[in-house]
Amino acid sequence: MSIRLAIIGAGIMGSDHARIFSGDLPGASVQVVCDASGERARAVAEACGAADVSTDPLETIARGDVDAVLVASPDETHAPLSLAAIRAGKPVLCEKPLSQSGRECLDVIEAEVARGRQFVQLGFMRRFDPSYTEMKAALSDGTLGRAIMMHNFHRNVEAPANFTGQMAITNSAPHEFDVARFVLGADYTAISVFQPGAVDGAQTGAPVFMVLETDRGQLVNIEINNNAAYGYDVRGELIGEKGSVFLNAPIHLRYNIALTAAERYAPDWRPRFAEAYRLQNRAFLHFVRTGSFPAIAAHAWDGYCAARVAEAGVEALATGARVDIAVAERPALYQRS
Amino acid sequence: MSIRLAIIGAGIMGSDHARIFSGDLPGASVQVVCDASGERARAVAEACGAADVSTDPLETIARGDVDAVLVASPDETHAPLSLAAIRAGKPVLCEKPLSQSGRECLDVIEAEVARGRQFVQLGFMRRFDPSYTEMKAALSDGTLGRAIMMHNFHRNVEAPANFTGQMAITNSAPHEFDVARFVLGADYTAISVFQPGAVDGAQTGAPVFMVLETDRGQLVNIEINNNAAYGYDVRGELIGEKGSVFLNAPIHLRYNIALTAAERYAPDWRPRFAEAYRLQNRAFLHFVRTGSFPAIAAHAWDGYCAARVAEAGVEALATGARVDIAVAERPALYQRS
Amino acid sequence: MSIRLAIIGAGIMGSDHARIFSGDLPGASVQVVCDASGERARAVAEACGAADVSTDPLETIARGDVDAVLVASPDETHAPLSLAAIRAGKPVLCEKPLSQSGRECLDVIEAEVARGRQFVQLGFMRRFDPSYTEMKAALSDGTLGRAIMMHNFHRNVEAPANFTGQMAITNSAPHEFDVARFVLGADYTAISVFQPGAVDGAQTGAPVFMVLETDRGQLVNIEINNNAAYGYDVRGELIGEKGSVFLNAPIHLRYNIALTAAERYAPDWRPRFAEAYRLQNRAFLHFVRTGSFPAIAAHAWDGYCAARVAEAGVEALATGARVDIAVAERPALYQRS
Amino acid sequence: MSIRLAIIGAGIMGSDHARIFSGDLPGASVQVVCDASGERARAVAEACGAADVSTDPLETIARGDVDAVLVASPDETHAPLSLAAIRAGKPVLCEKPLSQSGRECLDVIEAEVARGRQFVQLGFMRRFDPSYTEMKAALSDGTLGRAIMMHNFHRNVEAPANFTGQMAITNSAPHEFDVARFVLGADYTAISVFQPGAVDGAQTGAPVFMVLETDRGQLVNIEINNNAAYGYDVRGELIGEKGSVFLNAPIHLRYNIALTAAERYAPDWRPRFAEAYRLQNRAFLHFVRTGSFPAIAAHAWDGYCAARVAEAGVEALATGARVDIAVAERPALYQRS
């Protein structure tokens, strides 16, 4: 039996997910595409062969012919729609963030705890990227010894004109917060935030540099630079007692042209993480089919932790001080072996 | 409607194809797994959820509940089983080579010509590897100017003890023959073959070095080294008037360990070409569904050309002379725009 | 006329300098080798063809047959011996640090100012490394736009057992403090220092991570990791508005062996910076010959700035707080155009 | 005592050598610069501080105040001037080739044999390049096992308009002939030469591809591509039983700019081999001082071997056939342990 999916949100992310589910993975079909814009919904529905369209997300989630839900609507709807899916008893793959508010994340967690099982798989797709999984393996198989430090670099070509350091922390950094926490198997205890000033009197695109400390003693450094100009580039290095590993972006060609040997950057994140999305969504279908939550996927608690770090980061940015990160008690539902 | 596939041959290649069709692609299911060994067939059938097993390939191909065929049985059965599929009017994805005999390839070609359409997609999967398609694009978009030379290197960790230079030409080199011809859009006119001698009196694993000439004036050099010891490694460089491009094997991590910065090689071809196989098989399903042969896939004529080069290469190896490559006239069915 | 040099200190650094001056550069000869150990002095003197040996540095500096002085004796003697050279009116190439005490550096500065010219060239040799000079050029020629951030990584295989975070700041980091300041053409205004804790309950080799702010608005991040295990490795990245540049350690071979493609790290700094030392010492001889201080070399004021940053870093490490960096007023003698 | 050198030839190569001897090496000074153009001689003499100039090479070589000779005059003068130096009993560092005629090389050899010692060090400077010496070490220390094959690639940005395949063999390839022979410790027995044809009807810059066989059983492949457009690029790979090594051109920076990660090529050979020239010339000075011929430098016999290969290559290019390479008997004077 093929899984019937509802895609909520027909923007860039939603249409990408619709394409992956319909064209790259077996065992699922898109039943409904839902978007505030009926036109946008119809365009995506046509491209992925969906049976129906809608402009009402709650109604869509409740439909009898929908087995599972993909939420890629605006950020502030993620938690409410995830809650609706939980109430409907349907698994949901929710784009990050679960919520920018740790408090709202706890609402979702409490709903899952009340039902005694997990429904929400959170779209921190980097956990499925082969670079990060191999990095985590280099730690767990002893290649690196104990982890000591991790450096993370997130660069985009250009941010919107009104992009701020705070938005770098709340919108971009959560991917880094989550994946470093995933690789290290640790939780954050404190965050310090630095920003370059006006260089020679002029602003330079609101990059942010963060130093995080973990409960296992590690340092995690994160640069968010959304006006890096040169390309979309995510890099990282994990440093252990015996050595270190770098993330390599998989590259297919090296060009010898015009006095340079050059490898190309993509202008956005999609080529870099295409395989991660495919593997993440495949894991979600397996979750829907079996009820067994994917071992490496992010769950609601992970979403809460990312939100709490971002909240502390915003405070650290505003005050210039090192801010401790306090979290609630982790429910047994989210313990990992 | 899901495409019902028969997998003929349940060895390494057949089971990989069964896994790809059942687990990584939408729109198909494995209906029958057929192998001379019923036990092997059952094991693969179980893994991919096939409905049935068989030990009779011709019967399997003829079944009413089989829409299309994957041939991954021993090399000498490729042409006969492809012919059977043509007779049954069913599309077939046939592992390379179509045949080691150019004459036998022509039999397949004649059968397709007689029916007025193509059925056989040949498993030269490298045409779907993103490195080669980007390389071809660097030529067609003018980045490199006209192509002048291409260097190709094929290395395996270790060949069977009785592996010979002739086998390097007939078993390993066809991938190189085909993909260079694909990238260049040219046909071969001559081949010269060289082998290292006994180095300091001892044999060194039968590597072969070939220089091919094309009808557009290019040189194509190919090293086949199946006892390269250090890893599975396929490399290539395309040299044009304006510059050159190297194939990069996509690598996910770089290890700083024990006084080295190291990237890992796989011991065999599967990780390197996993994506190529997935894309090739997806294109095959599209072919089955639409009847439209994939623009970049290898067809029977391509298989014939590879066989003819190998035949000339074997002669060049035996005689030490440069051997001209003659081919039959290409039927209109195989013209590409 | 050949320049007659005195080498003060016949340890690793002193014997390296003696070898460079006698074997790799024209226009100089080693006249005296001076060391507390007469035996060590004689060994180096013999290797570099020095005319004489001594155990008395002040006497050595004062000799009539000595034109210029190389100071590579223990750190605490650097400033006193530089002062002696100034008093003798002789140019001195002094290994870093000038002093760990900013106050003592000012003594040297005052001595030079009193004589109205510079005598002390400080051995921050990285300024002569082709990687850093090309990096600085990528800034000054506009390739990168304005500089925003710089990441610096300093790694050694293994530190002495009693090595501390404070020693990382005072002994290792000054190279980074100086070279980043040199590349950026900026001065530091504040420093924050972080250390990984005991990871899973055990110490991990006292790495230190620092965030520095400059008077032009840039962030400079420095990792000092003297127990990195995997090799001697100095890396850096300079991030500007238009792009970034990485330091590449020049590598001569890439080894395909045992399932890896590997480039080798040296176990210590000498191969990495051999060319930098040669160019630095050549510039020193030009300084001695012409009296014109090398445009890119570090002078006493640069040594003072490095000392002040280290002093602030030690305070930041001890207190956990961000520490402002105050410096004296820069004498006109040290203004650069 | 400083060695007094005569520089014969004040073109690009001669002035580079004058600069190296006067500015980068101890123990020598340029006594005379000699060139057919007195003006050119004076310009170089001034730059390197030479005592005198001349337009008469034979007179220059014979001068009592000249201890050793550097020959960088036009190719056809190399052998006659080397002979003059031998007659004068003076060591000579002669730019390659010794002669394009094997016969003329034998004249030089006979002159040395008659005097019972070597005078001529030939300017195959790549033997001193750290990449090649490390490559040779990877062979001699057993890292690679026995050598089986070597690939060599020589690329220039642009050749003169009238450059031919024959000139590629006689002018460019000798560096490759010599360095591969040096690395392998083998002699060539046969050569085959291939050229791309007119690609799509137009000429493409006369690249040449050669396959050489050695007396130890190895294959040596050489591409000469003097219109490679993209940069000066010398690459190579040595393949042994246990693995292979690539030459890496030492690179100092990697630029992230404009959607690429790029390393720069130089437009000509000088940056790539600057260190090789310096080490070669230092070895020559040691030879002059001690009379002991440098262990890894090329001597007259090596020059003869390179000339013989080129002669056979020219014949192979003209005839399209594989040509055997015959050499005279090697005099005992040129045996290496």
mmCIF file with all atom_site columns, N, CA and C in Angstrom, chain D residues 131-181:
data_model
loop_
_atom_site.group_PDB
_atom_site.id
_atom_site.type_symbol
_atom_site.label_atom_id
_atom_site.label_alt_id
_atom_site.label_comp_id
_atom_site.label_asym_id
_atom_site.label_entity_id
_atom_site.label_seq_id
_atom_site.pdbx_PDB_ins_code
_atom_site.Cartn_x
_atom_site.Cartn_y
_atom_site.Cartn_z
_atom_site.occupancy
_atom_site.B_iso_or_equiv
_atom_site.pdbx_formal_charge
_atom_site.auth_seq_id
_atom_site.auth_comp_id
_atom_site.auth_asym_id
_atom_site.auth_atom_id
_atom_site.pdbx_PDB_model_num
ATOM 1   N N  . SER D 1 131 ? 59.489 17.759 -5.612  1.00 0.00 ? 131 SER D N  1
ATOM 2   C CA . SER D 1 131 ? 58.451 16.786 -5.985  1.00 0.00 ? 131 SER D CA 1
ATOM 3   C C  . SER D 1 131 ? 59.069 15.544 -6.611  1.00 0.00 ? 131 SER D C  1
ATOM 4   N N  . TYR D 1 132 ? 60.001 15.742 -7.534  1.00 0.00 ? 132 TYR D N  1
ATOM 5   C CA . TYR D 1 132 ? 60.591 14.589 -8.206  1.00 0.00 ? 132 TYR D CA 1
ATOM 6   C C  . TYR D 1 132 ? 61.528 13.814 -7.278  1.00 0.00 ? 132 TYR D C  1
ATOM 7   N N  . THR D 1 133 ? 62.254 14.540 -6.433  1.00 0.00 ? 133 THR D N  1
ATOM 8   C CA . THR D 1 133 ? 63.159 13.804 -5.544  1.00 0.00 ? 133 THR D CA 1
ATOM 9   C C  . THR D 1 133 ? 62.356 12.994 -4.524  1.00 0.00 ? 133 THR D C  1
ATOM 10  N N  . GLU D 1 134 ? 61.226 13.555 -4.078  1.00 0.00 ? 134 GLU D N  1
ATOM 11  C CA . GLU D 1 134 ? 60.393 12.776 -3.159  1.00 0.00 ? 134 GLU D CA 1
ATOM 12  C C  . GLU D 1 134 ? 59.742 11.598 -3.897  1.00 0.00 ? 134 GLU D C  1
ATOM 13  N N  . MET D 1 135 ? 59.400 11.810 -5.171  1.00 0.00 ? 135 MET D N  1
ATOM 14  C CA . MET D 1 135 ? 58.841 10.725 -5.977  1.00 0.00 ? 135 MET D CA 1
ATOM 15  C C  . MET D 1 135 ? 59.859 9.590  -6.123  1.00 0.00 ? 135 MET D C  1
ATOM 16  N N  . LYS D 1 136 ? 61.073 9.958  -6.410  1.00 0.00 ? 136 LYS D N  1
ATOM 17  C CA . LYS D 1 136 ? 62.132 8.938  -6.547  1.00 0.00 ? 136 LYS D CA 1
ATOM 18  C C  . LYS D 1 136 ? 62.334 8.202  -5.224  1.00 0.00 ? 136 LYS D C  1
ATOM 19  N N  . ALA D 1 137 ? 62.231 8.962  -4.129  1.00 0.00 ? 137 ALA D N  1
ATOM 20  C CA . ALA D 1 137 ? 62.396 8.329  -2.813  1.00 0.00 ? 137 ALA D CA 1
ATOM 21  C C  . ALA D 1 137 ? 61.271 7.339  -2.531  1.00 0.00 ? 137 ALA D C  1
ATOM 22  N N  . ALA D 1 138 ? 60.066 7.667  -2.992  1.00 0.00 ? 138 ALA D N  1
ATOM 23  C CA . ALA D 1 138 ? 58.936 6.761  -2.765  1.00 0.00 ? 138 ALA D CA 1
ATOM 24  C C  . ALA D 1 138 ? 59.141 5.438  -3.478  1.00 0.00 ? 138 ALA D C  1
ATOM 25  N N  . LEU D 1 139 ? 60.020 5.468  -4.462  1.00 0.00 ? 139 LEU D N  1
ATOM 26  C CA . LEU D 1 139 ? 60.355 4.243  -5.185  1.00 0.00 ? 139 LEU D CA 1
ATOM 27  C C  . LEU D 1 139 ? 61.486 3.524  -4.460  1.00 0.00 ? 139 LEU D C  1
ATOM 28  N N  . SER D 1 140 ? 62.527 4.272  -4.136  1.00 0.00 ? 140 SER D N  1
ATOM 29  C CA . SER D 1 140 ? 63.715 3.617  -3.576  1.00 0.00 ? 140 SER D CA 1
ATOM 30  C C  . SER D 1 140 ? 63.476 3.132  -2.150  1.00 0.00 ? 140 SER D C  1
ATOM 31  N N  . ASP D 1 141 ? 62.537 3.746  -1.429  1.00 0.00 ? 141 ASP D N  1
ATOM 32  C CA . ASP D 1 141 ? 62.289 3.287  -0.055  1.00 0.00 ? 141 ASP D CA 1
ATOM 33  C C  . ASP D 1 141 ? 61.227 2.195  0.003   1.00 0.00 ? 141 ASP D C  1
ATOM 34  N N  . GLY D 1 142 ? 60.758 1.753  -1.165  1.00 0.00 ? 142 GLY D N  1
ATOM 35  C CA . GLY D 1 142 ? 59.843 0.609  -1.179  1.00 0.00 ? 142 GLY D CA 1
ATOM 36  C C  . GLY D 1 142 ? 58.379 0.962  -1.034  1.00 0.00 ? 142 GLY D C  1
ATOM 37  N N  . THR D 1 143 ? 58.059 2.249  -0.833  1.00 0.00 ? 143 THR D N  1
ATOM 38  C CA . THR D 1 143 ? 56.662 2.635  -0.633  1.00 0.00 ? 143 THR D CA 1
ATOM 39  C C  . THR D 1 143 ? 55.763 2.151  -1.776  1.00 0.00 ? 143 THR D C  1
ATOM 40  N N  . LEU D 1 144 ? 56.263 2.225  -2.986  1.00 0.00 ? 144 LEU D N  1
ATOM 41  C CA . LEU D 1 144 ? 55.430 1.904  -4.156  1.00 0.00 ? 144 LEU D CA 1
ATOM 42  C C  . LEU D 1 144 ? 55.657 0.495  -4.697  1.00 0.00 ? 144 LEU D C  1
ATOM 43  N N  . GLY D 1 145 ? 56.612 -0.234 -4.157  1.00 0.00 ? 145 GLY D N  1
ATOM 44  C CA . GLY D 1 145 ? 57.003 -1.478 -4.826  1.00 0.00 ? 145 GLY D CA 1
ATOM 45  C C  . GLY D 1 145 ? 57.725 -1.149 -6.124  1.00 0.00 ? 145 GLY D C  1
ATOM 46  N N  . ARG D 1 146 ? 57.815 -2.101 -6.992  1.00 0.00 ? 146 ARG D N  1
ATOM 47  C CA . ARG D 1 146 ? 58.494 -1.852 -8.275  1.00 0.00 ? 146 ARG D CA 1
ATOM 48  C C  . ARG D 1 146 ? 57.663 -0.914 -9.141  1.00 0.00 ? 146 ARG D C  1
ATOM 49  N N  . ALA D 1 147 ? 58.345 -0.065 -9.900  1.00 0.00 ? 147 ALA D N  1
ATOM 50  C CA . ALA D 1 147 ? 57.650 0.877  -10.789 1.00 0.00 ? 147 ALA D CA 1
ATOM 51  C C  . ALA D 1 147 ? 57.166 0.161  -12.033 1.00 0.00 ? 147 ALA D C  1
ATOM 52  N N  . ILE D 1 148 ? 55.950 0.516  -12.461 1.00 0.00 ? 148 ILE D N  1
ATOM 53  C CA . ILE D 1 148 ? 55.337 -0.143 -13.623 1.00 0.00 ? 148 ILE D CA 1
ATOM 54  C C  . ILE D 1 148 ? 55.114 0.855  -14.762 1.00 0.00 ? 148 ILE D C  1
ATOM 55  N N  . MET D 1 149 ? 54.662 2.029  -14.404 1.00 0.00 ? 149 MET D N  1
ATOM 56  C CA . MET D 1 149 ? 54.279 2.998  -15.424 1.00 0.00 ? 149 MET D CA 1
ATOM 57  C C  . MET D 1 149 ? 54.526 4.395  -14.875 1.00 0.00 ? 149 MET D C  1
ATOM 58  N N  . MET D 1 150 ? 54.686 5.341  -15.791 1.00 0.00 ? 150 MET D N  1
ATOM 59  C CA . MET D 1 150 ? 54.781 6.733  -15.372 1.00 0.00 ? 150 MET D CA 1
ATOM 60  C C  . MET D 1 150 ? 54.069 7.578  -16.421 1.00 0.00 ? 150 MET D C  1
ATOM 61  N N  . HIS D 1 151 ? 53.197 8.472  -15.934 1.00 0.00 ? 151 HIS D N  1
ATOM 62  C CA . HIS D 1 151 ? 52.500 9.393  -16.822 1.00 0.00 ? 151 HIS D CA 1
ATOM 63  C C  . HIS D 1 151 ? 53.076 10.790 -16.603 1.00 0.00 ? 151 HIS D C  1
ATOM 64  N N  . ASN D 1 152 ? 53.354 11.480 -17.689 1.00 0.00 ? 152 ASN D N  1
ATOM 65  C CA . ASN D 1 152 ? 53.941 12.816 -17.593 1.00 0.00 ? 152 ASN D CA 1
ATOM 66  C C  . ASN D 1 152 ? 53.173 13.785 -18.487 1.00 0.00 ? 152 ASN D C  1
ATOM 67  N N  . PHE D 1 153 ? 52.895 14.950 -17.956 1.00 0.00 ? 153 PHE D N  1
ATOM 68  C CA . PHE D 1 153 ? 52.100 15.932 -18.677 1.00 0.00 ? 153 PHE D CA 1
ATOM 69  C C  . PHE D 1 153 ? 52.830 17.274 -18.614 1.00 0.00 ? 153 PHE D C  1
ATOM 70  N N  . HIS D 1 154 ? 53.066 17.830 -19.760 1.00 0.00 ? 154 HIS D N  1
ATOM 71  C CA . HIS D 1 154 ? 53.782 19.106 -19.834 1.00 0.00 ? 154 HIS D CA 1
ATOM 72  C C  . HIS D 1 154 ? 52.918 20.086 -20.602 1.00 0.00 ? 154 HIS D C  1
ATOM 73  N N  . ARG D 1 155 ? 52.497 21.151 -19.937 1.00 0.00 ? 155 ARG D N  1
ATOM 74  C CA . ARG D 1 155 ? 51.589 22.085 -20.596 1.00 0.00 ? 155 ARG D CA 1
ATOM 75  C C  . ARG D 1 155 ? 52.053 23.525 -20.447 1.00 0.00 ? 155 ARG D C  1
ATOM 76  N N  . ASN D 1 156 ? 52.017 24.200 -21.554 1.00 0.00 ? 156 ASN D N  1
ATOM 77  C CA . ASN D 1 156 ? 52.306 25.621 -21.593 1.00 0.00 ? 156 ASN D CA 1
ATOM 78  C C  . ASN D 1 156 ? 51.068 26.377 -22.031 1.00 0.00 ? 156 ASN D C  1
ATOM 79  N N  . VAL D 1 157 ? 51.041 27.639 -21.747 1.00 0.00 ? 157 VAL D N  1
ATOM 80  C CA . VAL D 1 157 ? 49.888 28.442 -22.140 1.00 0.00 ? 157 VAL D CA 1
ATOM 81  C C  . VAL D 1 157 ? 49.782 28.548 -23.660 1.00 0.00 ? 157 VAL D C  1
ATOM 82  N N  . GLU D 1 158 ? 50.882 28.924 -24.301 1.00 0.00 ? 158 GLU D N  1
ATOM 83  C CA . GLU D 1 158 ? 50.797 29.160 -25.739 1.00 0.00 ? 158 GLU D CA 1
ATOM 84  C C  . GLU D 1 158 ? 52.173 29.018 -26.362 1.00 0.00 ? 158 GLU D C  1
ATOM 85  N N  . ALA D 1 159 ? 52.214 28.304 -27.466 1.00 0.00 ? 159 ALA D N  1
ATOM 86  C CA . ALA D 1 159 ? 53.467 28.152 -28.199 1.00 0.00 ? 159 ALA D CA 1
ATOM 87  C C  . ALA D 1 159 ? 53.519 29.197 -29.300 1.00 0.00 ? 159 ALA D C  1
ATOM 88  N N  . PRO D 1 160 ? 54.741 29.479 -29.828 1.00 0.00 ? 160 PRO D N  1
ATOM 89  C CA . PRO D 1 160 ? 54.826 30.368 -30.990 1.00 0.00 ? 160 PRO D CA 1
ATOM 90  C C  . PRO D 1 160 ? 53.974 29.811 -32.131 1.00 0.00 ? 160 PRO D C  1
ATOM 91  N N  . ALA D 1 161 ? 53.558 30.677 -33.013 1.00 0.00 ? 161 ALA D N  1
ATOM 92  C CA . ALA D 1 161 ? 52.623 30.294 -34.080 1.00 0.00 ? 161 ALA D CA 1
ATOM 93  C C  . ALA D 1 161 ? 53.165 29.167 -34.943 1.00 0.00 ? 161 ALA D C  1
ATOM 94  N N  . ASN D 1 162 ? 54.480 29.149 -35.142 1.00 0.00 ? 162 ASN D N  1
ATOM 95  C CA . ASN D 1 162 ? 55.041 28.143 -36.040 1.00 0.00 ? 162 ASN D CA 1
ATOM 96  C C  . ASN D 1 162 ? 55.525 26.890 -35.312 1.00 0.00 ? 162 ASN D C  1
ATOM 97  N N  . PHE D 1 163 ? 55.071 26.718 -34.084 1.00 0.00 ? 163 PHE D N  1
ATOM 98  C CA . PHE D 1 163 ? 55.526 25.569 -33.298 1.00 0.00 ? 163 PHE D CA 1
ATOM 99  C C  . PHE D 1 163 ? 54.978 24.277 -33.908 1.00 0.00 ? 163 PHE D C  1
ATOM 100 N N  . THR D 1 164 ? 55.839 23.250 -33.959 1.00 0.00 ? 164 THR D N  1
ATOM 101 C CA . THR D 1 164 ? 55.431 21.984 -34.566 1.00 0.00 ? 164 THR D CA 1
ATOM 102 C C  . THR D 1 164 ? 55.554 20.839 -33.571 1.00 0.00 ? 164 THR D C  1
ATOM 103 N N  . GLY D 1 165 ? 54.969 19.714 -33.935 1.00 0.00 ? 165 GLY D N  1
ATOM 104 C CA . GLY D 1 165 ? 55.110 18.511 -33.137 1.00 0.00 ? 165 GLY D CA 1
ATOM 105 C C  . GLY D 1 165 ? 56.576 18.119 -32.977 1.00 0.00 ? 165 GLY D C  1
ATOM 106 N N  . GLN D 1 166 ? 57.340 18.286 -34.053 1.00 0.00 ? 166 GLN D N  1
ATOM 107 C CA . GLN D 1 166 ? 58.760 17.949 -33.962 1.00 0.00 ? 166 GLN D CA 1
ATOM 108 C C  . GLN D 1 166 ? 59.456 18.822 -32.920 1.00 0.00 ? 166 GLN D C  1
ATOM 109 N N  . MET D 1 167 ? 59.122 20.089 -32.891 1.00 0.00 ? 167 MET D N  1
ATOM 110 C CA . MET D 1 167 ? 59.733 20.969 -31.898 1.00 0.00 ? 167 MET D CA 1
ATOM 111 C C  . MET D 1 167 ? 59.289 20.583 -30.481 1.00 0.00 ? 167 MET D C  1
ATOM 112 N N  . ALA D 1 168 ? 58.064 20.122 -30.341 1.00 0.00 ? 168 ALA D N  1
ATOM 113 C CA . ALA D 1 168 ? 57.619 19.643 -29.026 1.00 0.00 ? 168 ALA D CA 1
ATOM 114 C C  . ALA D 1 168 ? 58.528 18.519 -28.544 1.00 0.00 ? 168 ALA D C  1
ATOM 115 N N  . ILE D 1 169 ? 58.935 17.667 -29.485 1.00 0.00 ? 169 ILE D N  1
ATOM 116 C CA . ILE D 1 169 ? 59.792 16.526 -29.130 1.00 0.00 ? 169 ILE D CA 1
ATOM 117 C C  . ILE D 1 169 ? 61.225 16.970 -28.844 1.00 0.00 ? 169 ILE D C  1
ATOM 118 N N  . THR D 1 170 ? 61.733 17.872 -29.654 1.00 0.00 ? 170 THR D N  1
ATOM 119 C CA . THR D 1 170 ? 63.149 18.233 -29.496 1.00 0.00 ? 170 THR D CA 1
ATOM 120 C C  . THR D 1 170 ? 63.375 19.332 -28.460 1.00 0.00 ? 170 THR D C  1
ATOM 121 N N  . ASN D 1 171 ? 62.393 20.201 -28.275 1.00 0.00 ? 171 ASN D N  1
ATOM 122 C CA . ASN D 1 171 ? 62.608 21.342 -27.367 1.00 0.00 ? 171 ASN D CA 1
ATOM 123 C C  . ASN D 1 171 ? 61.966 21.173 -25.995 1.00 0.00 ? 171 ASN D C  1
ATOM 124 N N  . SER D 1 172 ? 60.744 20.638 -25.960 1.00 0.00 ? 172 SER D N  1
ATOM 125 C CA . SER D 1 172 ? 60.027 20.558 -24.676 1.00 0.00 ? 172 SER D CA 1
ATOM 126 C C  . SER D 1 172 ? 60.208 19.203 -24.007 1.00 0.00 ? 172 SER D C  1
ATOM 127 N N  . ALA D 1 173 ? 60.082 18.132 -24.780 1.00 0.00 ? 173 ALA D N  1
ATOM 128 C CA . ALA D 1 173 ? 60.042 16.791 -24.188 1.00 0.00 ? 173 ALA D CA 1
ATOM 129 C C  . ALA D 1 173 ? 61.322 16.374 -23.477 1.00 0.00 ? 173 ALA D C  1
ATOM 130 N N  . PRO D 1 174 ? 62.518 16.878 -23.868 1.00 0.00 ? 174 PRO D N  1
ATOM 131 C CA . PRO D 1 174 ? 63.726 16.392 -23.190 1.00 0.00 ? 174 PRO D CA 1
ATOM 132 C C  . PRO D 1 174 ? 63.665 16.481 -21.663 1.00 0.00 ? 174 PRO D C  1
ATOM 133 N N  . HIS D 1 175 ? 63.016 17.518 -21.120 1.00 0.00 ? 175 HIS D N  1
ATOM 134 C CA . HIS D 1 175 ? 62.843 17.569 -19.657 1.00 0.00 ? 175 HIS D CA 1
ATOM 135 C C  . HIS D 1 175 ? 62.123 16.321 -19.151 1.00 0.00 ? 175 HIS D C  1
ATOM 136 N N  . GLU D 1 176 ? 61.074 15.930 -19.881 1.00 0.00 ? 176 GLU D N  1
ATOM 137 C CA . GLU D 1 176 ? 60.321 14.744 -19.459 1.00 0.00 ? 176 GLU D CA 1
ATOM 138 C C  . GLU D 1 176 ? 61.133 13.471 -19.670 1.00 0.00 ? 176 GLU D C  1
ATOM 139 N N  . PHE D 1 177 ? 61.790 13.383 -20.845 1.00 0.00 ? 177 PHE D N  1
ATOM 140 C CA . PHE D 1 177 ? 62.631 12.206 -21.102 1.00 0.00 ? 177 PHE D CA 1
ATOM 141 C C  . PHE D 1 177 ? 63.622 12.020 -19.952 1.00 0.00 ? 177 PHE D C  1
ATOM 142 N N  . ASP D 1 178 ? 64.257 13.118 -19.569 1.00 0.00 ? 178 ASP D N  1
ATOM 143 C CA . ASP D 1 178 ? 65.317 13.001 -18.574 1.00 0.00 ? 178 ASP D CA 1
ATOM 144 C C  . ASP D 1 178 ? 64.781 12.704 -17.184 1.00 0.00 ? 178 ASP D C  1
ATOM 145 N N  . VAL D 1 179 ? 63.711 13.399 -16.791 1.00 0.00 ? 179 VAL D N  1
ATOM 146 C CA . VAL D 1 179 ? 63.294 13.249 -15.395 1.00 0.00 ? 179 VAL D CA 1
ATOM 147 C C  . VAL D 1 179 ? 62.635 11.894 -15.162 1.00 0.00 ? 179 VAL D C  1
ATOM 148 N N  . ALA D 1 180 ? 61.940 11.370 -16.152 1.00 0.00 ? 180 ALA D N  1
ATOM 149 C CA . ALA D 1 180 ? 61.342 10.039 -15.986 1.00 0.00 ? 180 ALA D CA 1
ATOM 150 C C  . ALA D 1 180 ? 62.436 8.978  -15.918 1.00 0.00 ? 180 ALA D C  1
ATOM 151 N N  . ARG D 1 181 ? 63.430 9.142  -16.767 1.00 0.00 ? 181 ARG D N  1
ATOM 152 C CA . ARG D 1 181 ? 64.575 8.224  -16.752 1.00 0.00 ? 181 ARG D CA 1
ATOM 153 C C  . ARG D 1 181 ? 65.306 8.304  -15.402 1.00 0.00 ? 181 ARG D C  1
#
